[in-house]
CSV table of C-alpha atoms in Angstrom, one decimal:
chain,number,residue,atom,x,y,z
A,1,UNK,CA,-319.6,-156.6,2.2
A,2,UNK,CA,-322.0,-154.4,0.0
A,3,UNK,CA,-322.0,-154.6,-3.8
A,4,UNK,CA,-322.2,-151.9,-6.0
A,5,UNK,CA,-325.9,-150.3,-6.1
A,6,UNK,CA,-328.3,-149.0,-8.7
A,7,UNK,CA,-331.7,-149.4,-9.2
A,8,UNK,CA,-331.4,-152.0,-12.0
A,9,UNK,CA,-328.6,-153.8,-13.6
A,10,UNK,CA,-328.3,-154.2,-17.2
A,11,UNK,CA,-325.6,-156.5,-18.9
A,12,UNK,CA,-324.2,-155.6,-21.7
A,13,UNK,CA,-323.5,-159.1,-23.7
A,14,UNK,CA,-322.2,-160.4,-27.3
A,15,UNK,CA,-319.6,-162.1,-29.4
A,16,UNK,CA,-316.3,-160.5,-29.4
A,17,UNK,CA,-315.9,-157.1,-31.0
A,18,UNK,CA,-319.3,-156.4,-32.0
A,19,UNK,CA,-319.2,-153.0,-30.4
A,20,UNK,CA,-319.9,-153.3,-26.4
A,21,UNK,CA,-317.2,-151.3,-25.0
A,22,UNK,CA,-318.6,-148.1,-27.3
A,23,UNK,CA,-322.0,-148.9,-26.5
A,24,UNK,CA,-321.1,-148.9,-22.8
A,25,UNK,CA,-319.0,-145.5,-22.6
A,26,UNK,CA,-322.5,-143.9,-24.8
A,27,UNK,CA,-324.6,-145.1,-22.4
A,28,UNK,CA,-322.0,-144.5,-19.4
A,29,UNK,CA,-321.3,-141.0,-21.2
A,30,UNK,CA,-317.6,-141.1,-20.6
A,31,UNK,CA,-314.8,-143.3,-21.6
A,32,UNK,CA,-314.5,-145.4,-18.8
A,33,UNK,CA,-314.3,-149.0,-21.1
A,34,UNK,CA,-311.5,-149.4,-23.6
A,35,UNK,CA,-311.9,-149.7,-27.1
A,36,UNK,CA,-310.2,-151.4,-29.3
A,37,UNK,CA,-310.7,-153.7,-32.5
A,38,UNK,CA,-308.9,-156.2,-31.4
A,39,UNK,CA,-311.1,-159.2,-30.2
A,40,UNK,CA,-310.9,-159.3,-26.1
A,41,UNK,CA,-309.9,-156.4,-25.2
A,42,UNK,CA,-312.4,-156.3,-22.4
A,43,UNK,CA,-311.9,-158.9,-20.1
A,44,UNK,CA,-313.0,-158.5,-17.1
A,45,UNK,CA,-317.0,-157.0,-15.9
A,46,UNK,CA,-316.9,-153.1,-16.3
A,47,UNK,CA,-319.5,-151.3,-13.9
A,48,UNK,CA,-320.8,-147.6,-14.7
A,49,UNK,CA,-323.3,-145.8,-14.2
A,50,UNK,CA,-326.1,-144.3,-16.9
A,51,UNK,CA,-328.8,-142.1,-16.9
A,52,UNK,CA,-331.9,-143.3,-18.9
A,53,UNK,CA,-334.7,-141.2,-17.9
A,54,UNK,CA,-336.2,-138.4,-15.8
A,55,UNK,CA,-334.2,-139.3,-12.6
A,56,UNK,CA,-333.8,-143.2,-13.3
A,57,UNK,CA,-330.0,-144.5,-13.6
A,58,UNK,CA,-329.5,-147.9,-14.1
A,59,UNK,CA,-326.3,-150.0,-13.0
A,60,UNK,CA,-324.5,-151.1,-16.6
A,61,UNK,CA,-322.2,-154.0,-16.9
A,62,UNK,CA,-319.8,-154.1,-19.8
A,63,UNK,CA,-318.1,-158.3,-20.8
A,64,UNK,CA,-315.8,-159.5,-22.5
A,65,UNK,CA,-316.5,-162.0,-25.6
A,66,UNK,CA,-318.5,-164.7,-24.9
A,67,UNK,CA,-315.7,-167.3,-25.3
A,68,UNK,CA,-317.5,-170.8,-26.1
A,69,UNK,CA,-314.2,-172.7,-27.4
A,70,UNK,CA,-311.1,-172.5,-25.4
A,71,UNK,CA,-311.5,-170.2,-22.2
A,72,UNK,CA,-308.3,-170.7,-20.0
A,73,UNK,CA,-308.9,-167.2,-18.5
A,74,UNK,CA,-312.2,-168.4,-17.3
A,75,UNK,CA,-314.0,-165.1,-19.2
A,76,UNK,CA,-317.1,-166.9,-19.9
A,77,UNK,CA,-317.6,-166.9,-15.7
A,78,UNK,CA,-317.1,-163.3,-15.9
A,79,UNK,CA,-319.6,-163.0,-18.4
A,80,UNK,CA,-322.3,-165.7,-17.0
A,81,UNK,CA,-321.7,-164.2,-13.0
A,82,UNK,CA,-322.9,-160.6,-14.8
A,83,UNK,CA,-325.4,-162.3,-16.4
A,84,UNK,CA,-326.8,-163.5,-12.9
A,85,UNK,CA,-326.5,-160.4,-11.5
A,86,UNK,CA,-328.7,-158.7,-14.2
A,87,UNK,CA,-332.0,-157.3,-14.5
A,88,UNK,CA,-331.4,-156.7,-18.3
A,89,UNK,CA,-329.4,-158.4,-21.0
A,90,UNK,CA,-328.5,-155.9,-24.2
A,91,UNK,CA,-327.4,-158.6,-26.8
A,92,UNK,CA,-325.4,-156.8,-29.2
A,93,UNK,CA,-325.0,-157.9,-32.9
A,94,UNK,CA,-322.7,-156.7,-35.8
A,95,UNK,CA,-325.4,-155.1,-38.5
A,96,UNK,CA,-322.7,-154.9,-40.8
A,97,UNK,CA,-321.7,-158.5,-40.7
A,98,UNK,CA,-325.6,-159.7,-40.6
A,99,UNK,CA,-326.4,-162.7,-38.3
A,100,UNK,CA,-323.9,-165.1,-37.6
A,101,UNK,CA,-323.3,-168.3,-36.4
A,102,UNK,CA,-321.4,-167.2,-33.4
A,103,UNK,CA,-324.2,-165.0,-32.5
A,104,UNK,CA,-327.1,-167.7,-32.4
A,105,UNK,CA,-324.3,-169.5,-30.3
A,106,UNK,CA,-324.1,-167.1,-27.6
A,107,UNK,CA,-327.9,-166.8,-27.4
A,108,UNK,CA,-328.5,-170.3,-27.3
A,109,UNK,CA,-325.9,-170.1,-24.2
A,110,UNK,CA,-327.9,-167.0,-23.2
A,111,UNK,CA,-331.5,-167.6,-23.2
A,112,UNK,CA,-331.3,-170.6,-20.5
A,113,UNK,CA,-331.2,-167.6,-17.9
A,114,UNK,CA,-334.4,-166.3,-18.7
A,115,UNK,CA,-333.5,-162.7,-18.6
A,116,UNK,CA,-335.7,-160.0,-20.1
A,117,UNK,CA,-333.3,-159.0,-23.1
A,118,UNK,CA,-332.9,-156.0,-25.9
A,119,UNK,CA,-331.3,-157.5,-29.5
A,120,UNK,CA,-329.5,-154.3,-30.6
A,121,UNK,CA,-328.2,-154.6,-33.9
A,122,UNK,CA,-325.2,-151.8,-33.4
A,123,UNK,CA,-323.8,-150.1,-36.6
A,124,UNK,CA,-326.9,-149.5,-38.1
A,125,UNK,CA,-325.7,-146.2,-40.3
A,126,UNK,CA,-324.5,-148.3,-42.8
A,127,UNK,CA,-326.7,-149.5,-45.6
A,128,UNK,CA,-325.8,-153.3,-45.0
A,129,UNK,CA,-327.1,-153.2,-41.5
A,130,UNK,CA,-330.2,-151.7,-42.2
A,131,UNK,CA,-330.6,-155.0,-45.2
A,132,UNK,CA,-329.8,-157.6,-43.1
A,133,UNK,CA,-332.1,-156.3,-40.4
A,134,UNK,CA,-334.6,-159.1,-40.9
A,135,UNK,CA,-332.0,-161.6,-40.1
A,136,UNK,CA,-332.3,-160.9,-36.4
A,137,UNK,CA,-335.9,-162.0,-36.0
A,138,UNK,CA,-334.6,-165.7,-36.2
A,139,UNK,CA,-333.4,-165.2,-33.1
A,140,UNK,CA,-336.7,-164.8,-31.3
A,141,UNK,CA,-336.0,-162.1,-29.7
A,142,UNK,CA,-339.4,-159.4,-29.8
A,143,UNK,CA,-337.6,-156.2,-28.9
A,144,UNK,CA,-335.0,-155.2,-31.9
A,145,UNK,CA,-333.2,-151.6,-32.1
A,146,UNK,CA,-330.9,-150.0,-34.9
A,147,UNK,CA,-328.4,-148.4,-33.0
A,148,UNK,CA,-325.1,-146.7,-34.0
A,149,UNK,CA,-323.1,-147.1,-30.8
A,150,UNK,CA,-320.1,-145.2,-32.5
A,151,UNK,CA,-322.0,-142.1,-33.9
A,152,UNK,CA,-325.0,-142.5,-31.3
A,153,UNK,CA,-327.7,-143.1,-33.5
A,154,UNK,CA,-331.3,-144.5,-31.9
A,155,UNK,CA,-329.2,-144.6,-28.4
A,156,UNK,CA,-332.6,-142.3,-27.4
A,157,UNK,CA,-334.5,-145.3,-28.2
A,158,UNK,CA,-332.1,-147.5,-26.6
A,159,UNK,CA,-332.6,-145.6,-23.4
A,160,UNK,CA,-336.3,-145.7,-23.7
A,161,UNK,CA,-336.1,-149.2,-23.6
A,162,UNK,CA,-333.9,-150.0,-20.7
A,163,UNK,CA,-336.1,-147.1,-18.7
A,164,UNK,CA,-338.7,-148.9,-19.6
A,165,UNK,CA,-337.7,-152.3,-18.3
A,166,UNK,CA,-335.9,-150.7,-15.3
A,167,UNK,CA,-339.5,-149.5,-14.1
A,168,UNK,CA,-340.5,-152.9,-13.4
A,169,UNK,CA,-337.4,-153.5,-11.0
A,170,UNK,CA,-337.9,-152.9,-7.9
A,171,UNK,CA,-335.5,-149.6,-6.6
A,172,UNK,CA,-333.5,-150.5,-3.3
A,173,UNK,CA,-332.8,-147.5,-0.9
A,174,UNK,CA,-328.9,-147.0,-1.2
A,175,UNK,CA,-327.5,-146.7,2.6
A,176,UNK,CA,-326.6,-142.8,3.3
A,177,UNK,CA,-323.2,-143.8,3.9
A,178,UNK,CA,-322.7,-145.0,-0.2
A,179,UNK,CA,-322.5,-142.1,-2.0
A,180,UNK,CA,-319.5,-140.9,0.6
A,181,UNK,CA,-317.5,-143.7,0.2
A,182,UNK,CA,-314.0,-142.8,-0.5
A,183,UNK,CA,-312.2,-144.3,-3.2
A,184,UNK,CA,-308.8,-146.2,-2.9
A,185,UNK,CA,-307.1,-147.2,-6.2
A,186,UNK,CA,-305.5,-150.7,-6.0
A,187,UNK,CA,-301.9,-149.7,-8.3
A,188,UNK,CA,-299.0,-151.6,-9.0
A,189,UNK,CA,-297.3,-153.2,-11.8
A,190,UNK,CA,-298.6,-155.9,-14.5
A,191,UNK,CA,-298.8,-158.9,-12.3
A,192,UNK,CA,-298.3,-158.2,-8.7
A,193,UNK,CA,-301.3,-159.3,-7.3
A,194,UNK,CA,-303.5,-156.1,-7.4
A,195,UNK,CA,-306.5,-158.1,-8.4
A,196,UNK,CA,-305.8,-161.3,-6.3
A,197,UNK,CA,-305.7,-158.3,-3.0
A,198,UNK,CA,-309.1,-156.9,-4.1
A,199,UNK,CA,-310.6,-160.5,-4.4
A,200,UNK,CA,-309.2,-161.1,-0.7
A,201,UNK,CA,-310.7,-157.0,0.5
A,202,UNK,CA,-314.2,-158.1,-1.0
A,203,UNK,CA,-314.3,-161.7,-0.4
A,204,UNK,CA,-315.1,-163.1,-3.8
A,205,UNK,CA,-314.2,-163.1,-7.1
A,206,UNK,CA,-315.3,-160.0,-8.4
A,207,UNK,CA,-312.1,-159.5,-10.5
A,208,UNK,CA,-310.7,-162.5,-12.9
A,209,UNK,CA,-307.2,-163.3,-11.6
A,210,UNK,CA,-305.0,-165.2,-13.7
A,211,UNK,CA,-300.8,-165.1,-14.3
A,212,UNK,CA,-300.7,-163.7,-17.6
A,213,UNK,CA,-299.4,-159.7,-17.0
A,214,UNK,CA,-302.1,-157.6,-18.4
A,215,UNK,CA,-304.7,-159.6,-17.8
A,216,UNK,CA,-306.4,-156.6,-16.3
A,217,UNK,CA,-306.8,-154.2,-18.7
A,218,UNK,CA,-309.7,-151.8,-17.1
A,219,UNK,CA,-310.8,-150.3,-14.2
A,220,UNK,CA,-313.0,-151.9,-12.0
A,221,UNK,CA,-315.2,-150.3,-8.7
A,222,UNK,CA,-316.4,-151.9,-6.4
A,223,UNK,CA,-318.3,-150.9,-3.3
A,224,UNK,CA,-317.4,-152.4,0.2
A,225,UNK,CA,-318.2,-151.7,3.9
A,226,UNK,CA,-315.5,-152.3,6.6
A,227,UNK,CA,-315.9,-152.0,10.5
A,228,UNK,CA,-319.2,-150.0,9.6
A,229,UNK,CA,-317.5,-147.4,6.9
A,230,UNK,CA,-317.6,-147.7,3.1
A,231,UNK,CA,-314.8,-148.0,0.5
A,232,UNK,CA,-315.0,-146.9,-2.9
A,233,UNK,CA,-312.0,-149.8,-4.6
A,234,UNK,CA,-310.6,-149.1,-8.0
A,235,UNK,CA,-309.0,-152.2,-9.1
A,236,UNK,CA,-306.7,-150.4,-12.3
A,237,UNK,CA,-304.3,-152.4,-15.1
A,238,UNK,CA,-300.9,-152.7,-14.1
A,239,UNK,CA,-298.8,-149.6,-14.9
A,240,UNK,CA,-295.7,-150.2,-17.1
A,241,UNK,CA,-293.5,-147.7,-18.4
A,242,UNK,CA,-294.9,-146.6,-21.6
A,243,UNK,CA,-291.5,-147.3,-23.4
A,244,UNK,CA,-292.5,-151.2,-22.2
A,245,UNK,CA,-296.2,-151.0,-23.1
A,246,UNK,CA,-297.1,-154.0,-25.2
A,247,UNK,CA,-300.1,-152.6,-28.1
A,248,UNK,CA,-302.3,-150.3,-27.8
A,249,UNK,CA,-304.9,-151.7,-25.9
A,250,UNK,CA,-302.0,-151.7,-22.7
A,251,UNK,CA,-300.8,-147.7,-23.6
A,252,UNK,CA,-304.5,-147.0,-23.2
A,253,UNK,CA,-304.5,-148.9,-19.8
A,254,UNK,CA,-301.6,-147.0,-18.4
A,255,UNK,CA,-303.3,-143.9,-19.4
A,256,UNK,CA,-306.8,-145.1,-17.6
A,257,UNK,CA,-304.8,-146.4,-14.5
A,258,UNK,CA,-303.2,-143.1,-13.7
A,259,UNK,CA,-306.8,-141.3,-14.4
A,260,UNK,CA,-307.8,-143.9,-11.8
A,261,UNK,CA,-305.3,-142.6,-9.6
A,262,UNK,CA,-306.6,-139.0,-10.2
A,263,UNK,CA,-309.8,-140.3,-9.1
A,264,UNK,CA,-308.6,-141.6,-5.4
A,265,UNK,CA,-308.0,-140.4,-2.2
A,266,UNK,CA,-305.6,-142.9,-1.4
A,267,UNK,CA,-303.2,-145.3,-3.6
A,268,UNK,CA,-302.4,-148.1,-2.6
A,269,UNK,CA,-299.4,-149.5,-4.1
A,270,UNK,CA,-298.6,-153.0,-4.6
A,271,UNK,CA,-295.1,-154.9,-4.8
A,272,UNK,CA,-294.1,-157.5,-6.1
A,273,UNK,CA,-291.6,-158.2,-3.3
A,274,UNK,CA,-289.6,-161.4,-4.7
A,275,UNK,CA,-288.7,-159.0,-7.6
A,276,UNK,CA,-287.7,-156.9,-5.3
A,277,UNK,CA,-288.2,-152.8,-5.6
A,278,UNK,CA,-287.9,-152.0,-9.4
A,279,UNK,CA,-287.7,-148.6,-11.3
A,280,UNK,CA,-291.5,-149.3,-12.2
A,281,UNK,CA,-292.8,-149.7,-8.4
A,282,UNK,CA,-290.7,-146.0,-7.9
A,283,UNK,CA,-292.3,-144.2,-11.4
A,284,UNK,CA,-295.5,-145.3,-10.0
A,285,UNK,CA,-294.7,-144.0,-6.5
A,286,UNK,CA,-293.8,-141.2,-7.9
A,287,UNK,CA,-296.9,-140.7,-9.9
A,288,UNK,CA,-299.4,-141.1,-7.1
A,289,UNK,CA,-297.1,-138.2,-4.9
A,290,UNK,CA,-297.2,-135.9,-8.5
A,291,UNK,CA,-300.9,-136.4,-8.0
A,292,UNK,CA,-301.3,-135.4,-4.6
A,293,UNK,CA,-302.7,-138.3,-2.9
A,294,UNK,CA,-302.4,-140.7,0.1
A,295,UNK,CA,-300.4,-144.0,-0.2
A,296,UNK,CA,-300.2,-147.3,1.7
A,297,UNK,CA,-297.8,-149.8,-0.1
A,298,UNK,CA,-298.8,-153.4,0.2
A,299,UNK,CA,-295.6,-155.5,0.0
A,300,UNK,CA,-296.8,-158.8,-1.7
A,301,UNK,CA,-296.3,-162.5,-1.1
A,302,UNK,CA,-293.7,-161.4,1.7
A,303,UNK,CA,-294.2,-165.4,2.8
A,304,UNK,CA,-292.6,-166.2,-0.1
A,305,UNK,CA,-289.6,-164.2,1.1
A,306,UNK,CA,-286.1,-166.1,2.8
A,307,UNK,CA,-283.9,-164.6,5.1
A,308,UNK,CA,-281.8,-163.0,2.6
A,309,UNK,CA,-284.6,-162.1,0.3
A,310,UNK,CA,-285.9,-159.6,3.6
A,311,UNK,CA,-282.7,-158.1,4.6
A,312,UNK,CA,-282.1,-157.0,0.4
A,313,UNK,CA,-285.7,-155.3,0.6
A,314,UNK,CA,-284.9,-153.9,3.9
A,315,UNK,CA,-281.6,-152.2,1.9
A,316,UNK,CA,-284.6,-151.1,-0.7
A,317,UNK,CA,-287.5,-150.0,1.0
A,318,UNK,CA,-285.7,-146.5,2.1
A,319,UNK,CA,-286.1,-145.3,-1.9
A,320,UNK,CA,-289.7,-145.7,-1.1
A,321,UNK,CA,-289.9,-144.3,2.0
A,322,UNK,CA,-288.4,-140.9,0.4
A,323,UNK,CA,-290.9,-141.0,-2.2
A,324,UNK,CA,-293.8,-141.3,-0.3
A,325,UNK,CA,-292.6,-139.8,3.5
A,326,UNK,CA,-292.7,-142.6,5.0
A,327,UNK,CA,-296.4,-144.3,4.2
A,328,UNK,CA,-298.0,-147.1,6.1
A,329,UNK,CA,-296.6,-150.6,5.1
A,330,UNK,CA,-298.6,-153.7,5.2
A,331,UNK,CA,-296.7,-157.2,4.0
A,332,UNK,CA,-299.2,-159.1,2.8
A,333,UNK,CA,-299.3,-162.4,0.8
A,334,UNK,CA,-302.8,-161.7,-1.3
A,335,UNK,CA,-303.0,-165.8,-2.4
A,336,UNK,CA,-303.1,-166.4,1.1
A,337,UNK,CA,-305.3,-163.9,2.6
A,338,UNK,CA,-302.2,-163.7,5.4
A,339,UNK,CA,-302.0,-159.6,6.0
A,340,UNK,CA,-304.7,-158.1,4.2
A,341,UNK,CA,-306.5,-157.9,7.5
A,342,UNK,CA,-304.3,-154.7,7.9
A,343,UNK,CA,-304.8,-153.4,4.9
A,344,UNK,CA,-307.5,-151.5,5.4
A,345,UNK,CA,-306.9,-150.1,8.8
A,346,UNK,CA,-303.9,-148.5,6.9
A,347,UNK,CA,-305.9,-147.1,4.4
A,348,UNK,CA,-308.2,-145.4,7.5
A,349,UNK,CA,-305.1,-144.1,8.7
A,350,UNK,CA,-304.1,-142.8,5.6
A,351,UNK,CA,-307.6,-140.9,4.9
A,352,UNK,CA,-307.6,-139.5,7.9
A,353,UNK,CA,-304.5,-137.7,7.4
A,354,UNK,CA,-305.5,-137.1,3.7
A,355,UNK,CA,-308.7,-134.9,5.4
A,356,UNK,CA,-306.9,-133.6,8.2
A,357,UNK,CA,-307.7,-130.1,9.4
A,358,UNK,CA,-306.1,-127.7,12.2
A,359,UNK,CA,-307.1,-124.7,13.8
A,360,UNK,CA,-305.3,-121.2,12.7
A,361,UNK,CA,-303.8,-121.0,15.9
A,362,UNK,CA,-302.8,-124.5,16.3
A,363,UNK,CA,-301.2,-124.0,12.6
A,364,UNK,CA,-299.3,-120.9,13.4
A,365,UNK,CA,-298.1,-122.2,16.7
A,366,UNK,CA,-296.5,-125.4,14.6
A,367,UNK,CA,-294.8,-123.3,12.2
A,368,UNK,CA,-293.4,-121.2,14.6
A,369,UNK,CA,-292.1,-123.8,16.4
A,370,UNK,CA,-290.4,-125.1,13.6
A,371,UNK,CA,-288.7,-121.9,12.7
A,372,UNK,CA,-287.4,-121.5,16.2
A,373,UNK,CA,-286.3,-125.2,15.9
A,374,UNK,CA,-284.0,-124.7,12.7
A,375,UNK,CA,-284.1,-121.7,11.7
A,376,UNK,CA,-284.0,-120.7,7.6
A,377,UNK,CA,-280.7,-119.8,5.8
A,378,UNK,CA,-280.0,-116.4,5.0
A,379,UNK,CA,-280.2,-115.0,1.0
A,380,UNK,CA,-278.2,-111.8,0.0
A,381,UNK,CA,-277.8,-111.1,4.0
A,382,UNK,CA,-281.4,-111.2,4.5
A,383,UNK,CA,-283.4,-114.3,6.1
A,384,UNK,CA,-286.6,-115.8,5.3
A,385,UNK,CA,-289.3,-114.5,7.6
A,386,UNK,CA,-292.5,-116.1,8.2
A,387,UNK,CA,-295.6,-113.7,9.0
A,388,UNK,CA,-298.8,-115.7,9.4
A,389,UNK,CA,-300.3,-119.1,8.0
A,390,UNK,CA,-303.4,-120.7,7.7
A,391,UNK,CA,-304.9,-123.4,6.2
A,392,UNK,CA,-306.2,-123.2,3.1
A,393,UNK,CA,-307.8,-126.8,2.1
A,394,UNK,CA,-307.5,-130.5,2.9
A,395,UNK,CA,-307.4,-133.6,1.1
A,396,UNK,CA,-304.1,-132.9,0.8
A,397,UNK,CA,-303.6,-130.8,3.8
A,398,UNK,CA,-302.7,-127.7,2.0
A,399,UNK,CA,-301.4,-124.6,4.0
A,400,UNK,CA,-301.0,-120.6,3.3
A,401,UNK,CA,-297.7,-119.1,4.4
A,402,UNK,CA,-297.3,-115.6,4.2
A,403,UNK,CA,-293.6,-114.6,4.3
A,404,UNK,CA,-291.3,-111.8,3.4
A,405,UNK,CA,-290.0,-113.6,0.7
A,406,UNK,CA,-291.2,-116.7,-1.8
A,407,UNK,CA,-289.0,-120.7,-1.2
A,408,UNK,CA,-288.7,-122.2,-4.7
A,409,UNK,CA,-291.2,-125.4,-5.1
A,410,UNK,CA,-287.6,-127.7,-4.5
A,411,UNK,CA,-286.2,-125.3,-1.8
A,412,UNK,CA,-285.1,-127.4,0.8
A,413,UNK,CA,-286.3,-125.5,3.8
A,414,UNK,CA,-290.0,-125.4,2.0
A,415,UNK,CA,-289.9,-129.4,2.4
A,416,UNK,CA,-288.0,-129.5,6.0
A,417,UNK,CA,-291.0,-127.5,7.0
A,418,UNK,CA,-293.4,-130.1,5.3
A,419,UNK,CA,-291.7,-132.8,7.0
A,420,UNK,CA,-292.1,-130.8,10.1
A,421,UNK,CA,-295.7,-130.3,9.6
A,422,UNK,CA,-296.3,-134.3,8.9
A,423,UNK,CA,-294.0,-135.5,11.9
A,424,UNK,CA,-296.1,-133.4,14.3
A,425,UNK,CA,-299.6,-134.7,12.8
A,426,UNK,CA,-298.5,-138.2,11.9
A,427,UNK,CA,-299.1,-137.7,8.5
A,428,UNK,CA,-297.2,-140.6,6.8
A,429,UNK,CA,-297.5,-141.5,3.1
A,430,UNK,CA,-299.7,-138.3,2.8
A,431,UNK,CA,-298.7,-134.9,0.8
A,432,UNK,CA,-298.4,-131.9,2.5
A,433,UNK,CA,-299.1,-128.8,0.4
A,434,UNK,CA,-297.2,-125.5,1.0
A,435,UNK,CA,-298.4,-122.3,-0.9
A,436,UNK,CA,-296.2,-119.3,-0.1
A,437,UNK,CA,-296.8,-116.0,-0.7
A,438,UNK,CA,-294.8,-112.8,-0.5
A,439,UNK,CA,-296.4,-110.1,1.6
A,440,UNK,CA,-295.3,-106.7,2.9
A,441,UNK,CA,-294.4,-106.6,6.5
């Protein structure tokens, strides 16, 4: 198993809502982290990458809240396991709200680690900030920065710092291999077990797991190597109809987990099978073929399943198979570990048809074939006619017919010869893109 890789890892740490998230998406330089001013939001560790000087990225780590009271989500691991795993801590304070108890409380549960760390007093463009400055030497921290993590103000000095600190860590050479990982979004609805799968694909508890739907809220990525190849997985929030979305900090998950979705190569889509196949597990089905890309469909806690519970899924799982032509099905109980085993061998499967290329003759004698085989239905006394193809891209496989005439996007004969093309390749659960084009004879 390989973790994700930078040179150094810095930790972005703090009470709840004290800016974090918006430091992390400056630094990151995208909004990968959601924001929100509503206190734990972020909840599980948030990795990204950041450029801080001449050729130097560092690996950052956005938490959640350091919860000292109650913690029945078990955040404060989350936030203590990324505290272990950094180089760097960035402690960030309210300047608005001046030192507070709560923050000399999370140092105090802090400093026992020993970590290098940067105070940075965030909001510093207001007036009250830049007063209460002084405050922040009690906690004994040396290095202090006035940053505005909302505007970006002093985030140059900010980097200065970490690029300075980063220097003295020593820089691992990433394998080859890393940087071609492909990446497989883990997708499903709120509490199926998309988290409780990834835990069980990277063997340990990278991602918090808990029963409480939304629990995860961002996306995570995490780097893994399986029989010798590496994966790219995207752990996203659990997609709900936006009619059902519960606050905003949800709406902007379901927005971020179909962006994750963009980002893969393959989906692969988790159910929930003792609720059966719901209306949400089709939308999102139908969602990852809108976007083009490869699916395997993990049918969870199948042991949980009796007789009767199999043979009404059975009656289900057809809607599926339309949706996605037929993709690679693992059952899987993720708890367990029973199944997963398969998992990724499906996903291989998957990419390889998701990057699979022919030769021009090769492609012309399929479609040919298939014409012979059934041939296309006459319009106004005059039939379709198929002149030459080629393929034009992959990832999907996407192919050039020239013909006498266009096929409408939902013709059927435009998608029997899709089906044709993916029954002769074996490409199930992957698109197959058909771009025709009218040409003189």
């Amino acid at each position: 198993m390989m973790a994700p890789l930078m040179s150094a890892t810095v930790a972005i740490v703090g009470r709840p809502n004290v800016g974090k998230s918006t430091l992390f998406n400056r630094l990151v330089g995208k909004r990968q982290a959601i924001v929100h001013d509503q206190p734990g939001v972020t909840r599980d560790r948030i990795f990204g990458s950041a450029e801080v000087g001449d050729d130097q990225r560092v690996q950052l780590v956005d938490t959640g809240g350091l919860a000292l009271a109650e913690d029945p989500l078990g955040l404060s691991r989350q936030v203590y396991a990324a505290v272990e795993e950094s180089d760097l801590l960035l402690l960030v304070v309210d300047g608005r709200e001046g030192l507070l108890a709560a923050d000399r409380a999370v140092w105090d549960a802090l400093r026992r680690y020993a970590k290098p760390t940067v105070l940075v007093v965030n909001k510093a463009d207001t007036r009250a900030a830049r007063e209460t400055q002084g405050e922040f030497w009690g906690l004994g921290i040396r290095e202090v920065l006035l940053v505005s993590a909302e505007h970006g103000a002093g985030m140059e000095e900010l980097r200065d710092a970490i690029a300075a600190h980063a220097a003295t860590v020593p820089t691992p050479e990433p394998p080859a291999e890393a940087a071609a990982a492909p990446p497989i979004a883990i997708v499903g609805r709120p509490n199926v077990g998309k988290s409780s799968l990834l835990n069980q694909l990277v063997g340990e508890t990278r991602v918090l797991v808990s029963p409480m739907a939304g629990t995860t809220r961002d996306p995570i990525d995490t780097l893994i190597e399986h029989e010798g190849r590496p994966y790219l997985l995207i752990d996203t929030a659990g997609i709900r109809r936006r009619a059902q979305a519960s606050g905003a900090p949800e709406e902007l998950a379901v927005m971020m987990a179909r962006r994750q979705i963009e980002r893969a190569k393959v989906a692969v889509l988790v159910v929930d099978v003792t609720q059966g196949i719901t209306s949400g597990d089709l939308g999102i089905a139908g969602t990852i073929w809108e976007l083009g890309r490869a699916a395997v469909v993990a049918m969870n806690k199948w042991d949980l399943l009796d007789d009767e519970g199999r043979r009404r899924l059975e009656e289900q799982w057809p809607r599926v198979q339309e949706l996605l032509a037929e993709p690679p099905r693992v059952n899987i109980s993720a708890a367990t570990g029973r199944g997963v085993a398969k998992v990724l061998p499906a996903v291989a499967q998957a990419l390889a048809g998701f990057h699979a290329k022919l030769g021009t003759g090769e492609i012309n004698r399929l479609f040919e074939q298939a014409v012979r085989s059934h041939p296309p239905p006459s319009r106004d006394g005059k039939e379709w006619k198929l002149y030459y193809a080629t393929q034009v891209g992959d990832g999907p496989p996407t192919f050039m017919l020239f013909a006498n005439r266009t096929l409408p996007r939902n013709d059927p004969y435009r998608r029997y010869l899709a089906n044709r093309v993916r029954e002769a390749l074996d490409l199930w659960g992957v698109p197959v893109r058909l771009v025709v084009r009218r040409r003189h004879e």
